Amino acid sequence: MSFFSGSLAAIAAIGLLTVATPSKAGELKVGGNGPIIVKQVKLALNGVNDGCPDEIALIARVETSGPGNVDIRYRKAGGGASNVITVQATKTQNGKYVAKHVQPFTVDKATNTKYMVEAGAKVSPWVPVVKSCGLAGGPDEIAQPKQVHKAQLAIKGPTTTVCPNQATISGWVFTNYAGPVQVMIARKGQGVGQPTTIEAKPAASGQFIASFSRTLPIVTAIDAEYRLLVSGGSGVVSNWVPLKASCAIGGGPDNLGG
């Protein structure tokens, strides 16, 4: 099976970008019309839609010191690699020399991976490709169940003993889907606060992460522990996190509550 699969239909929407013909496998080479140097390599993702199958495209952009042929190769996380592909660097309207290439492929099942492209001794940053697909491949298949993997909580308390003061509380929920996540904060030995909805979004790591950050006012001494609970997360909770403040200077009624 080839590194990429899919039709070339996505190219029509890209405009002047074209797909080059793969060259022979081997070392990546730069040149053709004289020695040139690869200055920068970038990779972008185009055409990601909801549902599956979905035809998307990787777009490689290689900036060089002059005109000529450049060999590129796509790499997939986990060890997959494309054939060596030769593209030509030409002068653009802004005076730079750039080689562009579009690699279309079809995603027909749930995917969580990433790609990069290399040219000469230069490589692009990794680009994540993440799709949950839902009813992947057709109506007869079962949608992928939503799962909450873990929750984390962090609290940064006041750095002085003066009150009134404040602490900063931050939380993260890791899921296998993009969408709303309902969370609550519990104080040990007391009650659970009101539920709050946060949004899980694709992260650079290829995961889906929902996060929040807010301040808590402190006006009197406190020595407590808090944790994050995820509604509908099948019992997923964070670790207990301490919050301490002596409030040796100043004070007032405790308004952190449960």
PDB file of C-alpha atoms in Angstrom:
ATOM      1  CA  MET A   1       0.000   0.000   0.000  1.00  0.00           C
ATOM      2  CA  SER A   2       1.362   3.452  -0.909  1.00  0.00           C
ATOM      3  CA  PHE A   3       2.121   6.145   1.614  1.00  0.00           C
ATOM      4  CA  PHE A   4      -0.785   8.247   0.359  1.00  0.00           C
ATOM      5  CA  SER A   5      -4.084   7.164  -1.198  1.00  0.00           C
ATOM      6  CA  GLY A   6      -6.857   9.178  -2.798  1.00  0.00           C
ATOM      7  CA  SER A   7      -7.842  11.047  -5.947  1.00  0.00           C
ATOM      8  CA  LEU A   8      -6.452  14.279  -7.407  1.00  0.00           C
ATOM      9  CA  ALA A   9      -9.776  16.132  -7.178  1.00  0.00           C
ATOM     10  CA  ALA A  10      -8.552  18.378  -4.363  1.00  0.00           C
ATOM     11  CA  ILE A  11      -5.969  19.977  -6.661  1.00  0.00           C
ATOM     12  CA  ALA A  12      -8.584  21.849  -8.672  1.00  0.00           C
ATOM     13  CA  ALA A  13      -9.388  24.022  -5.651  1.00  0.00           C
ATOM     14  CA  ILE A  14      -5.753  24.842  -4.957  1.00  0.00           C
ATOM     15  CA  GLY A  15      -5.146  26.971  -8.055  1.00  0.00           C
ATOM     16  CA  LEU A  16      -1.587  27.187  -9.346  1.00  0.00           C
ATOM     17  CA  LEU A  17      -0.233  24.463  -7.069  1.00  0.00           C
ATOM     18  CA  THR A  18       0.450  21.210  -8.928  1.00  0.00           C
ATOM     19  CA  VAL A  19       1.490  17.667  -8.154  1.00  0.00           C
ATOM     20  CA  ALA A  20       4.968  16.706  -9.359  1.00  0.00           C
ATOM     21  CA  THR A  21       6.106  13.317 -10.575  1.00  0.00           C
ATOM     22  CA  PRO A  22       7.952  11.139  -8.037  1.00  0.00           C
ATOM     23  CA  SER A  23      11.668  10.738  -8.797  1.00  0.00           C
ATOM     24  CA  LYS A  24      13.818   7.732  -8.068  1.00  0.00           C
ATOM     25  CA  ALA A  25      14.210   6.790  -4.410  1.00  0.00           C
ATOM     26  CA  GLY A  26      17.443   7.819  -2.746  1.00  0.00           C
ATOM     27  CA  GLU A  27      19.130  10.901  -1.345  1.00  0.00           C
ATOM     28  CA  LEU A  28      17.266  14.194  -1.462  1.00  0.00           C
ATOM     29  CA  LYS A  29      18.955  16.496  -3.970  1.00  0.00           C
ATOM     30  CA  VAL A  30      18.900  20.227  -4.642  1.00  0.00           C
ATOM     31  CA  GLY A  31      19.923  21.704  -7.996  1.00  0.00           C
ATOM     32  CA  GLY A  32      19.352  21.337 -11.703  1.00  0.00           C
ATOM     33  CA  ASN A  33      19.878  24.884 -12.953  1.00  0.00           C
ATOM     34  CA  GLY A  34      22.921  25.561 -10.804  1.00  0.00           C
ATOM     35  CA  PRO A  35      23.630  25.115  -7.096  1.00  0.00           C
ATOM     36  CA  ILE A  36      20.841  26.402  -4.855  1.00  0.00           C
ATOM     37  CA  ILE A  37      20.267  26.340  -1.117  1.00  0.00           C
ATOM     38  CA  VAL A  38      17.057  25.423   0.713  1.00  0.00           C
ATOM     39  CA  LYS A  39      16.248  28.296   3.071  1.00  0.00           C
ATOM     40  CA  GLN A  40      12.963  27.183   4.623  1.00  0.00           C
ATOM     41  CA  VAL A  41      10.443  24.333   4.454  1.00  0.00           C
ATOM     42  CA  LYS A  42       6.784  24.685   5.442  1.00  0.00           C
ATOM     43  CA  LEU A  43       3.832  22.276   5.450  1.00  0.00           C
ATOM     44  CA  ALA A  44       0.122  23.110   5.682  1.00  0.00           C
ATOM     45  CA  LEU A  45      -3.140  21.145   5.705  1.00  0.00           C
ATOM     46  CA  ASN A  46      -6.049  21.999   3.406  1.00  0.00           C
ATOM     47  CA  GLY A  47      -9.661  20.907   3.004  1.00  0.00           C
ATOM     48  CA  VAL A  48     -10.474  19.221   6.333  1.00  0.00           C
ATOM     49  CA  ASN A  49     -14.268  18.795   6.663  1.00  0.00           C
ATOM     50  CA  ASP A  50     -16.629  16.970   9.000  1.00  0.00           C
ATOM     51  CA  GLY A  51     -17.355  13.302   8.455  1.00  0.00           C
ATOM     52  CA  CYS A  52     -15.636  10.579   6.455  1.00  0.00           C
ATOM     53  CA  PRO A  53     -14.492   9.813   3.847  1.00  0.00           C
ATOM     54  CA  ASP A  54     -12.809  13.213   3.540  1.00  0.00           C
ATOM     55  CA  GLU A  55     -10.403  14.263   0.794  1.00  0.00           C
ATOM     56  CA  ILE A  56      -7.713  16.554   2.191  1.00  0.00           C
ATOM     57  CA  ALA A  57      -4.299  17.698   1.018  1.00  0.00           C
ATOM     58  CA  LEU A  58      -0.844  18.395   2.401  1.00  0.00           C
ATOM     59  CA  ILE A  59       0.705  21.532   0.881  1.00  0.00           C
ATOM     60  CA  ALA A  60       4.509  21.772   0.920  1.00  0.00           C
ATOM     61  CA  ARG A  61       6.329  25.079   0.345  1.00  0.00           C
ATOM     62  CA  VAL A  62      10.122  25.165  -0.070  1.00  0.00           C
ATOM     63  CA  GLU A  63      11.921  28.512  -0.264  1.00  0.00           C
ATOM     64  CA  THR A  64      15.310  28.404  -2.008  1.00  0.00           C
ATOM     65  CA  SER A  65      18.162  30.761  -2.897  1.00  0.00           C
ATOM     66  CA  GLY A  66      17.424  30.528  -6.623  1.00  0.00           C
ATOM     67  CA  PRO A  67      15.698  28.602  -9.432  1.00  0.00           C
ATOM     68  CA  GLY A  68      16.164  24.858  -9.837  1.00  0.00           C
ATOM     69  CA  ASN A  69      14.912  21.405  -8.920  1.00  0.00           C
ATOM     70  CA  VAL A  70      14.327  20.359  -5.318  1.00  0.00           C
ATOM     71  CA  ASP A  71      13.694  16.829  -4.043  1.00  0.00           C
ATOM     72  CA  ILE A  72      11.162  16.541  -1.225  1.00  0.00           C
ATOM     73  CA  ARG A  73       9.818  13.641   0.801  1.00  0.00           C
ATOM     74  CA  TYR A  74       6.794  13.467   3.120  1.00  0.00           C
ATOM     75  CA  ARG A  75       7.107  11.588   6.407  1.00  0.00           C
ATOM     76  CA  LYS A  76       4.361  10.258   8.642  1.00  0.00           C
ATOM     77  CA  ALA A  77       4.648   9.838  12.409  1.00  0.00           C
ATOM     78  CA  GLY A  78       5.517   6.236  13.189  1.00  0.00           C
ATOM     79  CA  GLY A  79       7.927   5.730  10.305  1.00  0.00           C
ATOM     80  CA  GLY A  80       5.965   5.991   7.027  1.00  0.00           C
ATOM     81  CA  ALA A  81       7.574   7.908   4.153  1.00  0.00           C
ATOM     82  CA  SER A  82       6.633   8.814   0.572  1.00  0.00           C
ATOM     83  CA  ASN A  83       8.801   8.372  -2.505  1.00  0.00           C
ATOM     84  CA  VAL A  84      11.213  11.187  -3.345  1.00  0.00           C
ATOM     85  CA  ILE A  85       9.318  13.853  -5.350  1.00  0.00           C
ATOM     86  CA  THR A  86      11.065  16.450  -7.534  1.00  0.00           C
ATOM     87  CA  VAL A  87       9.574  19.950  -7.699  1.00  0.00           C
ATOM     88  CA  GLN A  88      10.876  23.107  -9.359  1.00  0.00           C
ATOM     89  CA  ALA A  89      11.627  26.363  -7.541  1.00  0.00           C
ATOM     90  CA  THR A  90      10.574  29.447  -9.522  1.00  0.00           C
ATOM     91  CA  LYS A  91      10.583  33.158  -8.811  1.00  0.00           C
ATOM     92  CA  THR A  92       7.425  34.512  -7.165  1.00  0.00           C
ATOM     93  CA  GLN A  93       5.910  38.000  -7.364  1.00  0.00           C
ATOM     94  CA  ASN A  94       7.674  39.062  -4.161  1.00  0.00           C
ATOM     95  CA  GLY A  95      11.071  38.127  -5.611  1.00  0.00           C
ATOM     96  CA  LYS A  96      11.545  34.900  -3.629  1.00  0.00           C
ATOM     97  CA  TYR A  97      12.212  31.499  -5.190  1.00  0.00           C
ATOM     98  CA  VAL A  98       9.665  28.929  -4.064  1.00  0.00           C
ATOM     99  CA  ALA A  99       8.823  25.315  -4.949  1.00  0.00           C
ATOM    100  CA  LYS A 100       5.281  24.196  -4.127  1.00  0.00           C
ATOM    101  CA  HIS A 101       3.696  20.766  -4.062  1.00  0.00           C
ATOM    102  CA  VAL A 102       0.232  19.426  -3.190  1.00  0.00           C
ATOM    103  CA  GLN A 103      -0.247  15.858  -1.979  1.00  0.00           C
ATOM    104  CA  PRO A 104      -3.956  14.908  -1.808  1.00  0.00           C
ATOM    105  CA  PHE A 105      -5.184  11.843   0.052  1.00  0.00           C
ATOM    106  CA  THR A 106      -8.425  10.467   1.463  1.00  0.00           C
ATOM    107  CA  VAL A 107      -9.169   9.859   5.150  1.00  0.00           C
ATOM    108  CA  ASP A 108     -11.840   7.176   5.458  1.00  0.00           C
ATOM    109  CA  LYS A 109     -11.526   6.222   9.134  1.00  0.00           C
ATOM    110  CA  ALA A 110     -10.736   7.799  12.512  1.00  0.00           C
ATOM    111  CA  THR A 111      -7.221   9.250  12.315  1.00  0.00           C
ATOM    112  CA  ASN A 112      -4.821  10.770  14.821  1.00  0.00           C
ATOM    113  CA  THR A 113      -1.372  11.231  13.296  1.00  0.00           C
ATOM    114  CA  LYS A 114       0.970  13.915  11.960  1.00  0.00           C
ATOM    115  CA  TYR A 115       3.106  14.638   8.893  1.00  0.00           C
ATOM    116  CA  MET A 116       6.220  16.603   7.983  1.00  0.00           C
ATOM    117  CA  VAL A 117       8.124  17.273   4.761  1.00  0.00           C
ATOM    118  CA  GLU A 118      11.879  17.379   4.211  1.00  0.00           C
ATOM    119  CA  ALA A 119      13.925  19.069   1.468  1.00  0.00           C
ATOM    120  CA  GLY A 120      17.704  18.795   1.421  1.00  0.00           C
ATOM    121  CA  ALA A 121      18.856  19.187   5.029  1.00  0.00           C
ATOM    122  CA  LYS A 122      15.764  21.188   6.040  1.00  0.00           C
ATOM    123  CA  VAL A 123      12.511  19.841   7.504  1.00  0.00           C
ATOM    124  CA  SER A 124       9.141  21.416   8.251  1.00  0.00           C
ATOM    125  CA  PRO A 125       7.387  21.358  11.627  1.00  0.00           C
ATOM    126  CA  TRP A 126       5.002  18.445  12.196  1.00  0.00           C
ATOM    127  CA  VAL A 127       1.398  19.047  11.091  1.00  0.00           C
ATOM    128  CA  PRO A 128      -1.316  17.069  12.936  1.00  0.00           C
ATOM    129  CA  VAL A 129      -4.102  15.282  11.058  1.00  0.00           C
ATOM    130  CA  VAL A 130      -6.882  14.425  13.509  1.00  0.00           C
ATOM    131  CA  LYS A 131     -10.375  13.228  12.582  1.00  0.00           C
ATOM    132  CA  SER A 132     -12.925  11.347  14.689  1.00  0.00           C
ATOM    133  CA  CYS A 133     -15.062  10.676  11.566  1.00  0.00           C
ATOM    134  CA  GLY A 134     -18.258   9.850  13.499  1.00  0.00           C
ATOM    135  CA  LEU A 135     -20.150   7.539  11.141  1.00  0.00           C
ATOM    136  CA  ALA A 136     -16.977   6.717   9.237  1.00  0.00           C
ATOM    137  CA  GLY A 137     -17.427   5.088   5.848  1.00  0.00           C
ATOM    138  CA  GLY A 138     -21.235   4.885   5.810  1.00  0.00           C
ATOM    139  CA  PRO A 139     -24.477   4.785   7.815  1.00  0.00           C
ATOM    140  CA  ASP A 140     -24.115   1.126   8.751  1.00  0.00           C
ATOM    141  CA  GLU A 141     -21.066   1.768  10.932  1.00  0.00           C
ATOM    142  CA  ILE A 142     -21.275   2.791  14.582  1.00  0.00           C
ATOM    143  CA  ALA A 143     -20.028   6.229  15.581  1.00  0.00           C
ATOM    144  CA  GLN A 144     -16.853   6.304  17.633  1.00  0.00           C
ATOM    145  CA  PRO A 145     -17.839   6.647  21.335  1.00  0.00           C
ATOM    146  CA  LYS A 146     -16.770   9.835  23.056  1.00  0.00           C
ATOM    147  CA  GLN A 147     -14.188   9.250  25.754  1.00  0.00           C
ATOM    148  CA  VAL A 148     -12.550  11.390  28.443  1.00  0.00           C
ATOM    149  CA  HIS A 149      -8.988  10.188  28.992  1.00  0.00           C
ATOM    150  CA  LYS A 150      -7.844  12.260  31.970  1.00  0.00           C
ATOM    151  CA  ALA A 151      -8.195  15.545  33.863  1.00  0.00           C
ATOM    152  CA  GLN A 152      -5.569  17.792  35.430  1.00  0.00           C
ATOM    153  CA  LEU A 153      -5.829  20.713  37.850  1.00  0.00           C
ATOM    154  CA  ALA A 154      -3.234  23.299  38.893  1.00  0.00           C
ATOM    155  CA  ILE A 155      -3.446  26.119  41.442  1.00  0.00           C
ATOM    156  CA  LYS A 156      -1.027  29.020  41.779  1.00  0.00           C
ATOM    157  CA  GLY A 157      -1.472  30.517  45.234  1.00  0.00           C
ATOM    158  CA  PRO A 158      -0.576  34.014  46.446  1.00  0.00           C
ATOM    159  CA  THR A 159       3.111  34.841  46.795  1.00  0.00           C
ATOM    160  CA  THR A 160       2.695  37.160  49.786  1.00  0.00           C
ATOM    161  CA  THR A 161       0.964  36.981  53.189  1.00  0.00           C
ATOM    162  CA  VAL A 162      -1.070  40.108  52.432  1.00  0.00           C
ATOM    163  CA  CYS A 163      -4.844  39.796  52.069  1.00  0.00           C
ATOM    164  CA  PRO A 164      -7.087  40.430  50.173  1.00  0.00           C
ATOM    165  CA  ASN A 165      -5.219  38.418  47.545  1.00  0.00           C
ATOM    166  CA  GLN A 166      -5.995  35.904  44.839  1.00  0.00           C
ATOM    167  CA  ALA A 167      -5.054  32.486  43.477  1.00  0.00           C
ATOM    168  CA  THR A 168      -5.189  31.257  39.881  1.00  0.00           C
ATOM    169  CA  ILE A 169      -6.813  27.901  39.140  1.00  0.00           C
ATOM    170  CA  SER A 170      -6.361  26.157  35.785  1.00  0.00           C
ATOM    171  CA  GLY A 171      -7.744  22.881  34.469  1.00  0.00           C
ATOM    172  CA  TRP A 172      -7.310  20.603  31.459  1.00  0.00           C
ATOM    173  CA  VAL A 173      -9.455  17.727  30.171  1.00  0.00           C
ATOM    174  CA  PHE A 174      -8.069  15.322  27.538  1.00  0.00           C
ATOM    175  CA  THR A 175     -10.609  13.648  25.218  1.00  0.00           C
ATOM    176  CA  ASN A 176     -10.827  11.721  21.944  1.00  0.00           C
ATOM    177  CA  TYR A 177     -13.251  14.220  20.406  1.00  0.00           C
ATOM    178  CA  ALA A 178     -13.817  17.919  19.791  1.00  0.00           C
ATOM    179  CA  GLY A 179     -16.786  19.478  21.552  1.00  0.00           C
ATOM    180  CA  PRO A 180     -18.228  20.617  24.891  1.00  0.00           C
ATOM    181  CA  VAL A 181     -17.045  19.139  28.188  1.00  0.00           C
ATOM    182  CA  GLN A 182     -18.757  19.863  31.508  1.00  0.00           C
ATOM    183  CA  VAL A 183     -16.507  20.175  34.577  1.00  0.00           C
ATOM    184  CA  MET A 184     -16.919  20.955  38.298  1.00  0.00           C
ATOM    185  CA  ILE A 185     -14.476  21.862  41.063  1.00  0.00           C
ATOM    186  CA  ALA A 186     -14.753  20.065  44.401  1.00  0.00           C
ATOM    187  CA  ARG A 187     -13.243  21.136  47.723  1.00  0.00           C
ATOM    188  CA  LYS A 188     -12.165  18.277  49.997  1.00  0.00           C
ATOM    189  CA  GLY A 189     -14.531  17.853  52.915  1.00  0.00           C
ATOM    190  CA  GLN A 190     -17.069  20.238  51.432  1.00  0.00           C
ATOM    191  CA  GLY A 191     -19.327  20.421  48.396  1.00  0.00           C
ATOM    192  CA  VAL A 192     -18.963  20.568  44.621  1.00  0.00           C
ATOM    193  CA  GLY A 193     -19.207  23.862  42.750  1.00  0.00           C
ATOM    194  CA  GLN A 194     -21.531  24.698  39.883  1.00  0.00           C
ATOM    195  CA  PRO A 195     -20.843  22.902  36.547  1.00  0.00           C
ATOM    196  CA  THR A 196     -18.996  24.839  33.847  1.00  0.00           C
ATOM    197  CA  THR A 197     -18.860  23.960  30.144  1.00  0.00           C
ATOM    198  CA  ILE A 198     -15.544  24.206  28.311  1.00  0.00           C
ATOM    199  CA  GLU A 199     -14.703  23.293  24.708  1.00  0.00           C
ATOM    200  CA  ALA A 200     -12.317  20.497  23.666  1.00  0.00           C
ATOM    201  CA  LYS A 201     -10.240  21.525  20.645  1.00  0.00           C
ATOM    202  CA  PRO A 202      -7.502  19.845  18.577  1.00  0.00           C
ATOM    203  CA  ALA A 203      -4.055  20.400  20.096  1.00  0.00           C
ATOM    204  CA  ALA A 204      -0.628  20.434  18.452  1.00  0.00           C
ATOM    205  CA  SER A 205       0.116  17.054  19.999  1.00  0.00           C
ATOM    206  CA  GLY A 206      -2.733  15.469  18.033  1.00  0.00           C
ATOM    207  CA  GLN A 207      -4.950  15.200  21.114  1.00  0.00           C
ATOM    208  CA  PHE A 208      -8.165  17.066  21.962  1.00  0.00           C
ATOM    209  CA  ILE A 209      -7.861  19.303  25.012  1.00  0.00           C
ATOM    210  CA  ALA A 210     -10.423  21.448  26.851  1.00  0.00           C
ATOM    211  CA  SER A 211      -8.947  24.027  29.215  1.00  0.00           C
ATOM    212  CA  PHE A 212      -9.880  26.934  31.463  1.00  0.00           C
ATOM    213  CA  SER A 213      -8.224  29.393  33.830  1.00  0.00           C
ATOM    214  CA  ARG A 214      -9.763  31.730  36.378  1.00  0.00           C
ATOM    215  CA  THR A 215      -8.925  33.630  39.550  1.00  0.00           C
ATOM    216  CA  LEU A 216     -10.151  32.890  43.071  1.00  0.00           C
ATOM    217  CA  PRO A 217     -10.288  35.769  45.568  1.00  0.00           C
ATOM    218  CA  ILE A 218      -8.689  35.146  48.980  1.00  0.00           C
ATOM    219  CA  VAL A 219      -9.523  37.425  51.917  1.00  0.00           C
ATOM    220  CA  THR A 220      -8.765  35.166  54.889  1.00  0.00           C
ATOM    221  CA  ALA A 221      -6.437  32.301  55.783  1.00  0.00           C
ATOM    222  CA  ILE A 222      -7.072  29.077  53.902  1.00  0.00           C
ATOM    223  CA  ASP A 223      -5.612  25.551  53.915  1.00  0.00           C
ATOM    224  CA  ALA A 224      -7.629  23.399  51.519  1.00  0.00           C
ATOM    225  CA  GLU A 225      -7.442  20.933  48.636  1.00  0.00           C
ATOM    226  CA  TYR A 226      -9.355  20.977  45.364  1.00  0.00           C
ATOM    227  CA  ARG A 227      -9.897  18.594  42.478  1.00  0.00           C
ATOM    228  CA  LEU A 228     -11.517  18.700  39.017  1.00  0.00           C
ATOM    229  CA  LEU A 229     -14.479  16.422  38.198  1.00  0.00           C
ATOM    230  CA  VAL A 230     -15.661  15.699  34.640  1.00  0.00           C
ATOM    231  CA  SER A 231     -19.400  15.272  34.125  1.00  0.00           C
ATOM    232  CA  GLY A 232     -20.105  12.220  31.969  1.00  0.00           C
ATOM    233  CA  GLY A 233     -16.432  11.254  32.119  1.00  0.00           C
ATOM    234  CA  SER A 234     -17.074   7.813  33.684  1.00  0.00           C
ATOM    235  CA  GLY A 235     -15.529   8.853  36.991  1.00  0.00           C
ATOM    236  CA  VAL A 236     -12.585  10.807  35.563  1.00  0.00           C
ATOM    237  CA  VAL A 237     -11.184  13.223  38.169  1.00  0.00           C
ATOM    238  CA  SER A 238      -7.946  15.114  38.613  1.00  0.00           C
ATOM    239  CA  ASN A 239      -5.441  14.841  41.403  1.00  0.00           C
ATOM    240  CA  TRP A 240      -6.030  16.791  44.653  1.00  0.00           C
ATOM    241  CA  VAL A 241      -4.255  20.155  44.560  1.00  0.00           C
ATOM    242  CA  PRO A 242      -3.503  22.207  47.711  1.00  0.00           C
ATOM    243  CA  LEU A 243      -4.237  25.894  48.209  1.00  0.00           C
ATOM    244  CA  LYS A 244      -2.690  27.623  51.217  1.00  0.00           C
ATOM    245  CA  ALA A 245      -2.594  31.249  52.304  1.00  0.00           C
ATOM    246  CA  SER A 246      -1.757  32.545  55.785  1.00  0.00           C
ATOM    247  CA  CYS A 247      -3.217  36.036  55.316  1.00  0.00           C
ATOM    248  CA  ALA A 248      -0.963  37.208  58.142  1.00  0.00           C
ATOM    249  CA  ILE A 249      -1.608  40.770  57.006  1.00  0.00           C
ATOM    250  CA  GLY A 250      -5.227  41.826  56.438  1.00  0.00           C
ATOM    251  CA  GLY A 251      -8.238  39.549  56.208  1.00  0.00           C
ATOM    252  CA  GLY A 252     -11.992  39.252  55.904  1.00  0.00           C
ATOM    253  CA  PRO A 253     -14.751  36.656  55.352  1.00  0.00           C
ATOM    254  CA  ASP A 254     -13.787  33.475  53.480  1.00  0.00           C
ATOM    255  CA  ASN A 255     -15.524  33.718  50.104  1.00  0.00           C
ATOM    256  CA  LEU A 256     -13.984  30.695  48.356  1.00  0.00           C
ATOM    257  CA  GLY A 257     -16.847  28.563  49.587  1.00  0.00           C
ATOM    258  CA  GLY A 258     -17.419  24.983  48.457  1.00  0.00           C
TER     259      GLY A 258
END
